[in-house]
Amino acid sequence: MFPIPLPSLTTILPQAANTHNHLSDTYPPPPQREGEDSLDSVDPRYRPFAPLVSPNAPFPRLRPTRFLPARCLEAWFVEGELICDADELGPEETLDATWLWVNGSDSRWKNELLYWRQEEGIHSPEHHFREQNELVYSMRSVLAALGGHIKTIHLIVYDYAFNVTQDLSLLPESTVELLSRWRVAQTPTWLDFSRLDPSSPSHPFRYATHSEIFHLPTIERDAMTMEAGEKEWREAEWRKNALPTYNSMSIESRIGWLPGLADVSLALNDDFFVLRPQAVSDFHSPLYGNVFRFDLGYNQQIKANLDPARINDAGEMGGLHHANHLLSQRFPRRKRPYFAHSPKVITRGLHHEASLIFKEALTVSSSRRFREMKVGHGDTQMQWLMSHLRVERWREALLWTYIVAKLGDSDDHLGHNAREEFRDLFGLERGVDDDVVQIEVHRGPRWTLERARMKSNFEKANWEAPKETEFLWSSLDGHMPNLLPPSTDAKQRDM
């Protein structure tokens, strides 16, 4: 990924030997909770816990992601040839998986919902929160379909303030010290927390509550720009408006703050089930990147305009329109395709990058306790935003590589030689008015997605090839093509 904004070549070359100011080579290990977090819950519905503290500033920290060894990059990008062997490429990736869950049938939760409904003066449909006991089967299906390839399961749950009068009975008898910061997590009744080893950084299950992941991006304190305590005050005020939350889009915007989250993970709802065996490469690989399952229906594309009628949309269309509006402020304004109702691939680094690029808008939208609130410009569909941010950043990288890195000179200018190279590339005659010229672009042959070629690449890497995915297009072939109206000849598509 390129830093924001894109630098000129001359500004990044002197820093090549010392990039620690921009990218972190290490990621902090997941912190451990205070107290006895390895004991099973006294009441399986509720779990007292000591919340984790907010991450140290600055957070998030952008850092490099795994890719091919340096000697293999040119052959891979220029010729599509994989010249590295399995030893150089390293072991196959594993994935984390995240679930959002709430028991909307629980009376304690219902009472809080009713209170905040009245406070905010809105009505939120209860069927959005109804507990159907689907989570356990959703998790089992993923573990069965991706057996041995899921490193950690992350469960994000609702939490309550600790009420001394009613919650002391939830504490195990061995608890000797009640911490003042304790809260109570709402948990599935079938979870056996006695099997949890909180001291293990590689334990396959972790849980986190809303209060633990709702934080704002931070910078290292600077006496010239931020007074002592100002950062903490700002976040405290924001959390007062944001928590407790009954808005899944707000929660999804904070997934990047999950302690111990892997760089690549699957994001699922509890009504998602994976019913066939899958390979990691059905979702992600260092060779072909993240797999996006866009809806290719022309009329399913999301518009970039803000519709005032959708600011308090109880569904997801308001969040989608707002997300495309944000993208269109930073990148070309266009309709962008919807995605299928299936597990989404998210990258922690890109989640963090989006949190910084759209910091102000996400701060407001994530404070919307309910989707039906008329705050800001509406919700933001974070997973859709990240998917299309990756598409646009790739296009930006392609343009930057050619315009700046290849054609740009040492003075950060496009001089006479660059102009002549432009003319040669497009076959333009000297003396022709550049404002009226038409350029005919022909599609070249592409073999990136040939089955035999892809199979050979995965075999060479000793990684499992996709089992249930048919690839229609790869970013190695350029920028994602636009969707055409149904009546348009497919040959006109610039692929």
CSV table of C-alpha atoms in Angstrom, one decimal:
chain,number,residue,atom,x,y,z
A,1,MET,CA,0.0,0.0,0.0
A,2,PHE,CA,1.1,3.5,-0.7
A,3,PRO,CA,1.1,6.2,2.0
A,4,ILE,CA,-1.6,8.9,1.8
A,5,PRO,CA,-1.3,11.2,0.0
A,6,LEU,CA,0.8,9.5,-2.7
A,7,PRO,CA,4.4,10.9,-2.5
A,8,SER,CA,6.6,11.7,-5.4
A,9,LEU,CA,9.5,9.3,-6.1
A,10,THR,CA,12.1,11.7,-4.8
A,11,THR,CA,10.4,12.0,-1.5
A,12,ILE,CA,10.3,8.3,-0.8
A,13,LEU,CA,13.8,7.3,-2.0
A,14,PRO,CA,15.8,9.1,0.8
A,15,GLN,CA,13.6,7.3,3.4
A,16,ALA,CA,14.0,3.8,2.0
A,17,ALA,CA,16.6,2.9,4.6
A,18,ASN,CA,14.6,4.2,7.5
A,19,THR,CA,10.8,3.6,7.1
A,20,HIS,CA,10.0,3.0,10.7
A,21,ASN,CA,8.5,6.4,11.0
A,22,HIS,CA,5.8,5.4,8.5
A,23,LEU,CA,5.3,1.7,8.9
A,24,SER,CA,5.5,-0.6,11.9
A,25,ASP,CA,7.3,-3.9,11.2
A,26,THR,CA,5.8,-5.5,14.3
A,27,TYR,CA,2.3,-5.8,15.6
A,28,PRO,CA,1.7,-5.8,19.4
A,29,PRO,CA,0.7,-9.1,20.8
A,30,PRO,CA,-2.9,-9.3,22.1
A,31,PRO,CA,-3.1,-7.9,25.7
A,32,GLN,CA,-4.4,-10.0,28.5
A,33,ARG,CA,-7.3,-9.1,30.7
A,34,GLU,CA,-6.9,-8.6,34.4
A,35,GLY,CA,-8.7,-11.1,36.7
A,36,GLU,CA,-9.5,-14.8,36.1
A,37,ASP,CA,-10.6,-14.9,32.5
A,38,SER,CA,-10.0,-18.7,32.2
A,39,LEU,CA,-12.8,-19.7,34.5
A,40,ASP,CA,-16.2,-20.7,33.1
A,41,SER,CA,-19.1,-18.3,33.6
A,42,VAL,CA,-21.3,-18.8,36.7
A,43,ASP,CA,-24.4,-17.8,34.6
A,44,PRO,CA,-23.8,-18.8,30.9
A,45,ARG,CA,-25.7,-15.7,29.7
A,46,TYR,CA,-23.4,-13.2,31.4
A,47,ARG,CA,-19.7,-12.9,31.9
A,48,PRO,CA,-18.0,-10.4,34.3
A,49,PHE,CA,-14.7,-9.2,32.9
A,50,ALA,CA,-12.1,-6.5,33.2
A,51,PRO,CA,-12.1,-4.5,29.9
A,52,LEU,CA,-8.9,-4.2,28.0
A,53,VAL,CA,-7.4,-0.7,27.9
A,54,SER,CA,-7.2,1.3,24.7
A,55,PRO,CA,-4.2,0.6,22.4
A,56,ASN,CA,-1.1,2.7,22.9
A,57,ALA,CA,-0.8,5.7,20.6
A,58,PRO,CA,-0.3,6.0,17.7
A,59,PHE,CA,-3.0,3.5,16.6
A,60,PRO,CA,-3.6,2.2,14.1
A,61,ARG,CA,-0.1,1.8,12.7
A,62,LEU,CA,0.2,1.1,9.0
A,63,ARG,CA,2.7,-1.7,8.2
A,64,PRO,CA,3.7,-3.9,5.3
A,65,THR,CA,1.7,-7.0,4.5
A,66,ARG,CA,2.9,-10.3,3.3
A,67,PHE,CA,3.8,-10.6,-0.3
A,68,LEU,CA,6.3,-12.3,-2.7
A,69,PRO,CA,10.0,-12.2,-2.1
A,70,ALA,CA,11.7,-9.2,-3.8
A,71,ARG,CA,13.4,-11.2,-6.5
A,72,CYS,CA,10.1,-12.6,-7.7
A,73,LEU,CA,8.1,-9.3,-8.0
A,74,GLU,CA,9.1,-8.2,-11.5
A,75,ALA,CA,8.6,-11.5,-13.1
A,76,TRP,CA,5.2,-11.8,-11.4
A,77,PHE,CA,3.9,-8.4,-12.3
A,78,VAL,CA,5.4,-8.0,-15.8
A,79,GLU,CA,5.1,-11.6,-17.1
A,80,GLY,CA,2.8,-13.3,-14.7
A,81,GLU,CA,5.4,-15.9,-14.0
A,82,LEU,CA,6.1,-17.3,-10.6
A,83,ILE,CA,9.9,-17.9,-10.3
A,84,CYS,CA,10.0,-18.5,-6.5
A,85,ASP,CA,9.8,-21.9,-5.1
A,86,ALA,CA,7.8,-23.1,-2.0
A,87,ASP,CA,10.7,-22.6,0.4
A,88,GLU,CA,11.0,-18.9,-0.6
A,89,LEU,CA,7.3,-18.3,-0.5
A,90,GLY,CA,6.8,-19.8,2.9
A,91,PRO,CA,3.8,-21.6,4.4
A,92,GLU,CA,0.2,-21.2,3.3
A,93,GLU,CA,-1.8,-18.4,4.9
A,94,THR,CA,-4.3,-19.0,7.7
A,95,LEU,CA,-7.3,-16.9,8.2
A,96,ASP,CA,-9.1,-15.4,11.3
A,97,ALA,CA,-12.9,-15.3,11.4
A,98,THR,CA,-15.0,-12.7,13.1
A,99,TRP,CA,-18.6,-12.8,14.1
A,100,LEU,CA,-20.9,-10.1,15.5
A,101,TRP,CA,-23.5,-11.5,17.9
A,102,VAL,CA,-26.3,-10.2,20.2
A,103,ASN,CA,-29.0,-12.0,22.1
A,104,GLY,CA,-32.0,-9.8,21.4
A,105,SER,CA,-34.3,-12.2,23.2
A,106,ASP,CA,-32.5,-11.5,26.6
A,107,SER,CA,-34.7,-9.4,29.0
A,108,ARG,CA,-31.7,-7.4,30.4
A,109,TRP,CA,-30.7,-6.5,26.9
A,110,LYS,CA,-34.3,-5.6,25.9
A,111,ASN,CA,-34.7,-3.3,28.9
A,112,GLU,CA,-31.6,-1.3,27.8
A,113,LEU,CA,-32.8,-1.2,24.2
A,114,LEU,CA,-36.1,0.2,25.3
A,115,TYR,CA,-34.4,2.8,27.5
A,116,TRP,CA,-32.2,4.1,24.6
A,117,ARG,CA,-35.1,4.0,22.2
A,118,GLN,CA,-36.9,6.4,24.4
A,119,GLU,CA,-33.9,8.5,25.0
A,120,GLU,CA,-33.2,8.9,21.2
A,121,GLY,CA,-36.9,9.1,20.2
A,122,ILE,CA,-36.7,6.4,17.6
A,123,HIS,CA,-38.1,2.9,16.8
A,124,SER,CA,-35.8,0.1,15.8
A,125,PRO,CA,-37.2,-3.2,14.4
A,126,GLU,CA,-36.8,-6.0,17.0
A,127,HIS,CA,-36.4,-8.7,14.3
A,128,HIS,CA,-32.9,-7.3,13.6
A,129,PHE,CA,-31.7,-8.6,17.0
A,130,ARG,CA,-33.8,-11.8,17.5
A,131,GLU,CA,-31.8,-14.7,18.7
A,132,GLN,CA,-32.2,-17.9,16.6
A,133,ASN,CA,-29.3,-19.9,18.0
A,134,GLU,CA,-27.6,-19.8,14.5
A,135,LEU,CA,-24.2,-18.7,15.7
A,136,VAL,CA,-23.0,-22.1,16.9
A,137,TYR,CA,-23.9,-23.7,13.5
A,138,SER,CA,-22.3,-20.8,11.6
A,139,MET,CA,-19.1,-21.3,13.5
A,140,ARG,CA,-19.1,-25.1,13.1
A,141,SER,CA,-19.7,-24.7,9.3
A,142,VAL,CA,-16.7,-22.5,8.9
A,143,LEU,CA,-14.5,-24.7,10.9
A,144,ALA,CA,-15.6,-27.8,9.0
A,145,ALA,CA,-15.3,-26.1,5.6
A,146,LEU,CA,-11.8,-24.6,6.3
A,147,GLY,CA,-10.5,-27.3,8.7
A,148,GLY,CA,-7.0,-26.5,9.9
A,149,HIS,CA,-6.9,-23.1,8.1
A,150,ILE,CA,-8.7,-20.9,10.7
A,151,LYS,CA,-6.2,-19.6,13.2
A,152,THR,CA,-8.5,-17.6,15.6
A,153,ILE,CA,-12.2,-17.1,16.0
A,154,HIS,CA,-13.2,-13.6,17.3
A,155,LEU,CA,-16.6,-13.1,18.8
A,156,ILE,CA,-17.8,-9.5,19.2
A,157,VAL,CA,-20.5,-9.2,21.9
A,158,TYR,CA,-22.6,-6.6,23.7
A,159,ASP,CA,-21.6,-5.6,27.3
A,160,TYR,CA,-23.3,-4.0,30.3
A,161,ALA,CA,-22.2,-1.8,33.1
A,162,PHE,CA,-21.4,-3.9,36.2
A,163,ASN,CA,-24.2,-3.5,38.7
A,164,VAL,CA,-22.9,-4.4,42.1
A,165,THR,CA,-26.4,-5.2,43.4
A,166,GLN,CA,-27.3,-7.8,40.7
A,167,ASP,CA,-24.0,-8.8,39.3
A,168,LEU,CA,-21.9,-9.9,42.3
A,169,SER,CA,-23.6,-13.3,42.1
A,170,LEU,CA,-22.0,-13.7,38.6
A,171,LEU,CA,-18.5,-13.8,40.0
A,172,PRO,CA,-16.8,-17.1,40.6
A,173,GLU,CA,-16.1,-17.9,44.3
A,174,SER,CA,-12.3,-17.7,43.7
A,175,THR,CA,-12.4,-14.1,42.7
A,176,VAL,CA,-10.7,-12.2,45.5
A,177,GLU,CA,-10.6,-8.7,44.0
A,178,LEU,CA,-13.4,-6.8,42.3
A,179,LEU,CA,-11.9,-4.4,39.9
A,180,SER,CA,-13.7,-1.0,39.6
A,181,ARG,CA,-13.5,-1.1,35.8
A,182,TRP,CA,-15.4,-4.5,35.5
A,183,ARG,CA,-18.3,-4.9,33.1
A,184,VAL,CA,-20.5,-7.8,32.1
A,185,ALA,CA,-20.4,-9.4,28.6
A,186,GLN,CA,-23.5,-10.9,27.0
A,187,THR,CA,-22.4,-14.4,25.9
A,188,PRO,CA,-23.9,-17.5,24.1
A,189,THR,CA,-25.0,-20.0,26.7
A,190,TRP,CA,-23.2,-22.9,24.9
A,191,LEU,CA,-19.7,-21.4,25.2
A,192,ASP,CA,-17.5,-23.1,27.8
A,193,PHE,CA,-15.0,-20.5,28.9
A,194,SER,CA,-13.1,-22.9,31.1
A,195,ARG,CA,-11.4,-24.2,27.9
A,196,LEU,CA,-10.0,-20.7,27.2
A,197,ASP,CA,-6.3,-20.1,27.8
A,198,PRO,CA,-6.0,-16.3,27.9
A,199,SER,CA,-2.3,-16.5,28.2
A,200,SER,CA,-1.9,-18.2,24.9
A,201,PRO,CA,-1.4,-15.7,22.0
A,202,SER,CA,-2.4,-18.4,19.6
A,203,HIS,CA,-5.5,-19.7,21.3
A,204,PRO,CA,-8.2,-20.4,18.7
A,205,PHE,CA,-10.9,-18.3,20.4
A,206,ARG,CA,-11.0,-14.8,21.6
A,207,TYR,CA,-14.0,-12.6,22.6
A,208,ALA,CA,-14.2,-8.8,22.7
A,209,THR,CA,-17.0,-6.5,23.7
A,210,HIS,CA,-18.2,-3.2,22.2
A,211,SER,CA,-16.6,-1.2,24.9
A,212,GLU,CA,-13.2,-2.7,24.2
A,213,ILE,CA,-13.1,-2.0,20.4
A,214,PHE,CA,-14.8,1.4,20.3
A,215,HIS,CA,-11.8,3.7,20.1
A,216,LEU,CA,-10.8,6.5,17.8
A,217,PRO,CA,-7.6,6.7,15.8
A,218,THR,CA,-4.8,8.3,17.8
A,219,ILE,CA,-1.5,10.0,17.2
A,220,GLU,CA,1.5,10.3,19.6
A,221,ARG,CA,0.9,13.2,21.9
A,222,ASP,CA,2.4,16.5,20.7
A,223,ALA,CA,2.5,19.4,23.1
A,224,MET,CA,2.1,21.8,20.2
A,225,THR,CA,-1.1,20.2,18.8
A,226,MET,CA,-2.8,18.5,21.8
A,227,GLU,CA,-3.1,19.4,25.4
A,228,ALA,CA,-2.7,16.8,28.1
A,229,GLY,CA,-5.9,14.9,28.5
A,230,GLU,CA,-7.5,16.3,25.3
A,231,LYS,CA,-7.3,12.9,23.4
A,232,GLU,CA,-8.9,11.1,26.3
A,233,TRP,CA,-11.6,13.7,26.7
A,234,ARG,CA,-12.5,13.6,23.0
A,235,GLU,CA,-12.8,9.8,23.0
A,236,ALA,CA,-14.8,9.8,26.2
A,237,GLU,CA,-17.3,12.2,24.7
A,238,TRP,CA,-17.5,10.2,21.5
A,239,ARG,CA,-18.1,7.0,23.4
A,240,LYS,CA,-20.9,8.6,25.4
A,241,ASN,CA,-22.8,9.0,22.1
A,242,ALA,CA,-21.7,5.8,20.5
A,243,LEU,CA,-22.2,3.2,23.4
A,244,PRO,CA,-24.2,1.2,24.0
A,245,THR,CA,-24.7,0.5,20.3
A,246,TYR,CA,-27.5,-1.3,18.5
A,247,ASN,CA,-26.1,-0.6,15.0
A,248,SER,CA,-24.1,-3.4,13.3
A,249,MET,CA,-22.6,-0.9,10.8
A,250,SER,CA,-21.1,1.1,13.7
A,251,ILE,CA,-19.6,-2.1,15.2
A,252,GLU,CA,-18.2,-3.2,11.8
A,253,SER,CA,-16.3,0.1,11.6
A,254,ARG,CA,-14.3,-0.8,14.7
A,255,ILE,CA,-13.3,-4.4,13.8
A,256,GLY,CA,-9.8,-3.2,13.1
A,257,TRP,CA,-9.4,-2.6,16.9
A,258,LEU,CA,-9.9,-6.3,17.7
A,259,PRO,CA,-7.0,-7.4,19.9
A,260,GLY,CA,-4.9,-10.0,18.1
A,261,LEU,CA,-6.7,-9.8,14.8
A,262,ALA,CA,-4.8,-11.4,11.9
A,263,ASP,CA,-4.0,-9.4,8.8
A,264,VAL,CA,-6.5,-11.3,6.7
A,265,SER,CA,-9.8,-12.5,8.2
A,266,LEU,CA,-13.4,-13.4,7.2
A,267,ALA,CA,-16.2,-11.3,8.5
A,268,LEU,CA,-19.5,-13.1,9.0
A,269,ASN,CA,-22.9,-12.7,10.4
A,270,ASP,CA,-24.4,-15.5,12.5
A,271,ASP,CA,-26.7,-16.3,9.6
A,272,PHE,CA,-23.8,-17.2,7.3
A,273,PHE,CA,-23.1,-20.8,6.7
A,274,VAL,CA,-20.3,-22.4,4.6
A,275,LEU,CA,-21.6,-25.7,3.4
A,276,ARG,CA,-18.8,-27.0,1.1
A,277,PRO,CA,-15.1,-27.6,1.7
A,278,GLN,CA,-13.1,-24.4,0.9
A,279,ALA,CA,-9.4,-23.6,0.5
A,280,VAL,CA,-7.9,-20.4,1.9
A,281,SER,CA,-7.4,-19.3,-1.7
A,282,ASP,CA,-11.1,-19.3,-2.2
A,283,PHE,CA,-10.9,-16.1,-0.1
A,284,HIS,CA,-7.3,-14.8,-0.2
A,285,SER,CA,-3.8,-15.6,-1.4
A,286,PRO,CA,-0.6,-13.7,-1.6
A,287,LEU,CA,-0.6,-14.4,-5.3
A,288,TYR,CA,-4.0,-13.1,-6.3
A,289,GLY,CA,-5.0,-11.1,-3.3
A,290,ASN,CA,-8.5,-10.9,-1.7
A,291,VAL,CA,-11.4,-12.5,-3.5
A,292,PHE,CA,-14.4,-10.1,-3.9
A,293,ARG,CA,-17.8,-11.5,-4.8
A,294,PHE,CA,-19.5,-8.5,-6.4
A,295,ASP,CA,-23.0,-8.6,-7.6
A,296,LEU,CA,-22.7,-8.1,-11.4
A,297,GLY,CA,-26.3,-7.0,-11.9
A,298,TYR,CA,-26.1,-3.6,-13.7
A,299,ASN,CA,-29.2,-2.3,-11.7
A,300,GLN,CA,-27.7,-3.4,-8.4
A,301,GLN,CA,-24.9,-0.8,-8.5
A,302,ILE,CA,-24.7,1.7,-5.7
A,303,LYS,CA,-25.1,5.4,-6.6
A,304,ALA,CA,-22.7,8.0,-5.2
A,305,ASN,CA,-25.3,10.5,-4.2
A,306,LEU,CA,-26.5,11.3,-0.7
A,307,ASP,CA,-30.2,10.7,-0.4
A,308,PRO,CA,-31.7,12.6,2.6
A,309,ALA,CA,-34.4,10.1,2.8
A,310,ARG,CA,-31.9,7.4,3.5
A,311,ILE,CA,-30.0,9.1,6.4
A,312,ASN,CA,-32.1,7.1,8.9
A,313,ASP,CA,-32.5,4.0,6.7
A,314,ALA,CA,-33.2,0.9,8.9
A,315,GLY,CA,-31.7,-1.3,6.1
A,316,GLU,CA,-28.2,-1.0,4.6
A,317,MET,CA,-28.9,1.1,1.5
A,318,GLY,CA,-28.3,4.4,3.4
A,319,GLY,CA,-24.9,3.1,4.6
A,320,LEU,CA,-24.0,2.0,1.0
A,321,HIS,CA,-24.9,5.3,-0.5
A,322,HIS,CA,-22.9,7.2,2.1
A,323,ALA,CA,-19.9,4.9,1.6
A,324,ASN,CA,-19.9,5.5,-2.1
A,325,HIS,CA,-20.3,9.3,-1.5
A,326,LEU,CA,-17.1,9.1,0.6
A,327,LEU,CA,-15.2,7.2,-2.0
A,328,SER,CA,-16.4,9.6,-4.7
A,329,GLN,CA,-14.9,12.5,-2.7
A,330,ARG,CA,-11.5,10.9,-2.8
A,331,PHE,CA,-11.7,9.0,-6.2
A,332,PRO,CA,-13.7,9.3,-9.4
A,333,ARG,CA,-17.4,9.7,-8.9
A,334,ARG,CA,-19.2,6.6,-10.2
A,335,LYS,CA,-21.6,3.8,-9.5
A,336,ARG,CA,-20.0,0.9,-7.9
A,337,PRO,CA,-21.2,-2.7,-7.7
A,338,TYR,CA,-23.0,-4.2,-4.8
A,339,PHE,CA,-21.6,-7.4,-3.2
A,340,ALA,CA,-23.1,-10.8,-2.6
A,341,HIS,CA,-24.6,-11.7,0.8
A,342,SER,CA,-21.7,-14.0,1.8
A,343,PRO,CA,-18.6,-13.9,4.1
A,344,LYS,CA,-16.4,-10.9,3.4
A,345,VAL,CA,-12.6,-10.8,3.3
A,346,ILE,CA,-11.2,-8.0,5.3
A,347,THR,CA,-7.6,-6.9,5.7
A,348,ARG,CA,-6.6,-5.3,9.0
A,349,GLY,CA,-4.2,-3.0,7.3
A,350,LEU,CA,-6.8,-1.7,4.9
A,351,HIS,CA,-9.3,-1.3,7.7
A,352,HIS,CA,-6.8,0.8,9.5
A,353,GLU,CA,-6.1,2.8,6.4
A,354,ALA,CA,-9.8,3.5,5.8
A,355,SER,CA,-10.1,4.5,9.4
A,356,LEU,CA,-7.5,7.2,8.8
A,357,ILE,CA,-8.6,8.4,5.3
A,358,PHE,CA,-12.2,8.8,6.3
A,359,LYS,CA,-11.6,9.5,10.0
A,360,GLU,CA,-14.0,12.4,10.4
A,361,ALA,CA,-16.9,10.7,8.6
A,362,LEU,CA,-16.4,7.4,10.4
A,363,THR,CA,-16.2,9.1,13.7
A,364,VAL,CA,-19.7,10.6,13.2
A,365,SER,CA,-21.3,7.6,11.5
A,366,SER,CA,-20.0,5.2,14.2
A,367,SER,CA,-21.6,7.3,16.9
A,368,ARG,CA,-25.0,6.5,15.5
A,369,ARG,CA,-26.4,4.3,18.2
A,370,PHE,CA,-29.3,3.2,16.0
A,371,ARG,CA,-29.5,3.1,12.2
A,372,GLU,CA,-32.7,5.1,12.4
A,373,MET,CA,-31.0,8.2,13.9
A,374,LYS,CA,-30.7,11.4,11.9
A,375,VAL,CA,-27.1,12.1,12.7
A,376,GLY,CA,-24.5,13.2,10.1
A,377,HIS,CA,-25.0,11.8,6.6
A,378,GLY,CA,-26.1,8.4,7.7
A,379,ASP,CA,-24.4,5.1,8.4
A,380,THR,CA,-21.3,3.8,6.5
A,381,GLN,CA,-21.2,0.3,5.2
A,382,MET,CA,-17.5,-0.4,6.2
A,383,GLN,CA,-17.0,-3.7,4.5
A,384,TRP,CA,-18.3,-2.4,1.2
A,385,LEU,CA,-16.2,0.7,1.6
A,386,MET,CA,-13.0,-1.3,2.2
A,387,SER,CA,-13.7,-3.5,-0.8
A,388,HIS,CA,-14.0,-0.6,-3.2
A,389,LEU,CA,-11.2,1.3,-1.5
A,390,ARG,CA,-8.9,-1.6,-2.4
A,391,VAL,CA,-10.1,-1.4,-6.0
A,392,GLU,CA,-9.5,2.4,-6.2
A,393,ARG,CA,-6.1,2.2,-4.4
A,394,TRP,CA,-5.0,-0.4,-6.9
A,395,ARG,CA,-6.0,1.9,-9.8
A,396,GLU,CA,-4.2,4.7,-8.0
A,397,ALA,CA,-1.1,2.6,-7.6
A,398,LEU,CA,-1.1,1.7,-11.3
A,399,LEU,CA,-1.3,5.3,-12.3
A,400,TRP,CA,1.3,6.4,-9.8
A,401,THR,CA,3.7,3.7,-10.9
A,402,TYR,CA,3.6,4.8,-14.6
A,403,ILE,CA,3.1,8.6,-14.3
A,404,VAL,CA,5.4,9.3,-11.3
A,405,ALA,CA,7.8,6.4,-11.0
A,406,LYS,CA,8.4,5.8,-14.7
A,407,LEU,CA,7.8,9.1,-16.4
A,408,GLY,CA,8.5,11.6,-13.7
A,409,ASP,CA,11.9,13.2,-13.5
A,410,SER,CA,14.1,14.0,-10.5
A,411,ASP,CA,12.5,17.5,-10.2
A,412,ASP,CA,9.0,16.0,-9.8
A,413,HIS,CA,7.9,17.3,-13.3
A,414,LEU,CA,6.6,15.6,-16.4
A,415,GLY,CA,9.0,17.2,-19.0
A,416,HIS,CA,9.4,17.0,-22.7
A,417,ASN,CA,10.6,13.4,-22.7
A,418,ALA,CA,7.6,12.3,-20.7
A,419,ARG,CA,5.3,14.1,-23.1
A,420,GLU,CA,6.9,12.4,-26.1
A,421,GLU,CA,6.6,9.0,-24.5
A,422,PHE,CA,2.9,9.7,-23.9
A,423,ARG,CA,2.5,10.4,-27.7
A,424,ASP,CA,4.4,7.3,-28.6
A,425,LEU,CA,2.3,5.2,-26.3
A,426,PHE,CA,-1.0,6.4,-27.8
A,427,GLY,CA,0.3,6.7,-31.4
A,428,LEU,CA,-0.3,10.5,-31.5
A,429,GLU,CA,1.1,12.6,-34.3
A,430,ARG,CA,3.1,15.7,-33.5
A,431,GLY,CA,1.2,18.9,-34.0
A,432,VAL,CA,-2.3,17.4,-33.4
A,433,ASP,CA,-4.6,19.3,-31.0
A,434,ASP,CA,-4.5,17.2,-27.8
A,435,ASP,CA,-8.0,18.5,-26.8
A,436,VAL,CA,-9.9,16.8,-29.7
A,437,VAL,CA,-7.9,13.7,-30.5
A,438,GLN,CA,-9.6,10.3,-30.1
A,439,ILE,CA,-7.6,7.3,-29.0
A,440,GLU,CA,-8.6,3.8,-29.9
A,441,VAL,CA,-7.6,1.2,-27.3
A,442,HIS,CA,-7.5,-2.5,-28.2
A,443,ARG,CA,-7.8,-5.2,-25.6
A,444,GLY,CA,-4.7,-7.4,-25.5
A,445,PRO,CA,-4.6,-11.1,-24.8
A,446,ARG,CA,-4.6,-12.1,-21.2
A,447,TRP,CA,-4.0,-15.5,-19.6
A,448,THR,CA,-3.9,-14.6,-15.9
A,449,LEU,CA,-6.9,-16.7,-15.0
A,450,GLU,CA,-6.3,-19.7,-17.2
A,451,ARG,CA,-7.1,-22.7,-15.0
A,452,ALA,CA,-3.9,-24.6,-15.8
A,453,ARG,CA,-1.8,-21.5,-15.1
A,454,MET,CA,-3.4,-20.8,-11.8
A,455,LYS,CA,-3.2,-24.5,-10.8
A,456,SER,CA,0.5,-24.6,-11.7
A,457,ASN,CA,1.2,-21.4,-9.6
A,458,PHE,CA,-0.5,-22.8,-6.5
A,459,GLU,CA,1.3,-26.2,-6.9
A,460,LYS,CA,4.6,-24.4,-7.2
A,461,ALA,CA,3.9,-22.5,-4.0
A,462,ASN,CA,2.7,-25.7,-2.3
A,463,TRP,CA,-0.6,-24.0,-1.5
A,464,GLU,CA,-4.1,-25.3,-2.0
A,465,ALA,CA,-5.8,-24.1,-5.1
A,466,PRO,CA,-9.4,-22.7,-4.9
A,467,LYS,CA,-12.0,-25.3,-4.6
A,468,GLU,CA,-15.3,-23.5,-5.1
A,469,THR,CA,-14.4,-20.2,-6.8
A,470,GLU,CA,-14.5,-19.3,-10.5
A,471,PHE,CA,-12.5,-16.2,-11.1
A,472,LEU,CA,-13.9,-13.7,-13.6
A,473,TRP,CA,-11.3,-11.0,-13.4
A,474,SER,CA,-7.9,-10.3,-11.7
A,475,SER,CA,-6.4,-7.0,-10.7
A,476,LEU,CA,-3.2,-8.2,-12.3
A,477,ASP,CA,-4.9,-7.4,-15.6
A,478,GLY,CA,-5.5,-3.7,-14.7
A,479,HIS,CA,-8.4,-1.8,-13.3
A,480,MET,CA,-11.8,-3.5,-12.7
A,481,PRO,CA,-14.0,-2.9,-15.7
A,482,ASN,CA,-17.3,-1.1,-15.5
A,483,LEU,CA,-20.6,-2.9,-15.6
A,484,LEU,CA,-22.5,-2.3,-18.8
A,485,PRO,CA,-26.3,-2.1,-19.3
A,486,PRO,CA,-27.9,-5.4,-20.3
A,487,SER,CA,-28.5,-4.3,-23.9
A,488,THR,CA,-24.9,-3.5,-24.5
A,489,ASP,CA,-22.7,-5.7,-26.6
A,490,ALA,CA,-20.2,-7.4,-24.2
A,491,LYS,CA,-17.4,-6.9,-26.7
A,492,GLN,CA,-17.6,-3.2,-25.9
A,493,ARG,CA,-16.4,-3.8,-22.3
A,494,ASP,CA,-12.9,-2.6,-21.8
A,495,MET,CA,-11.3,-5.6,-20.0
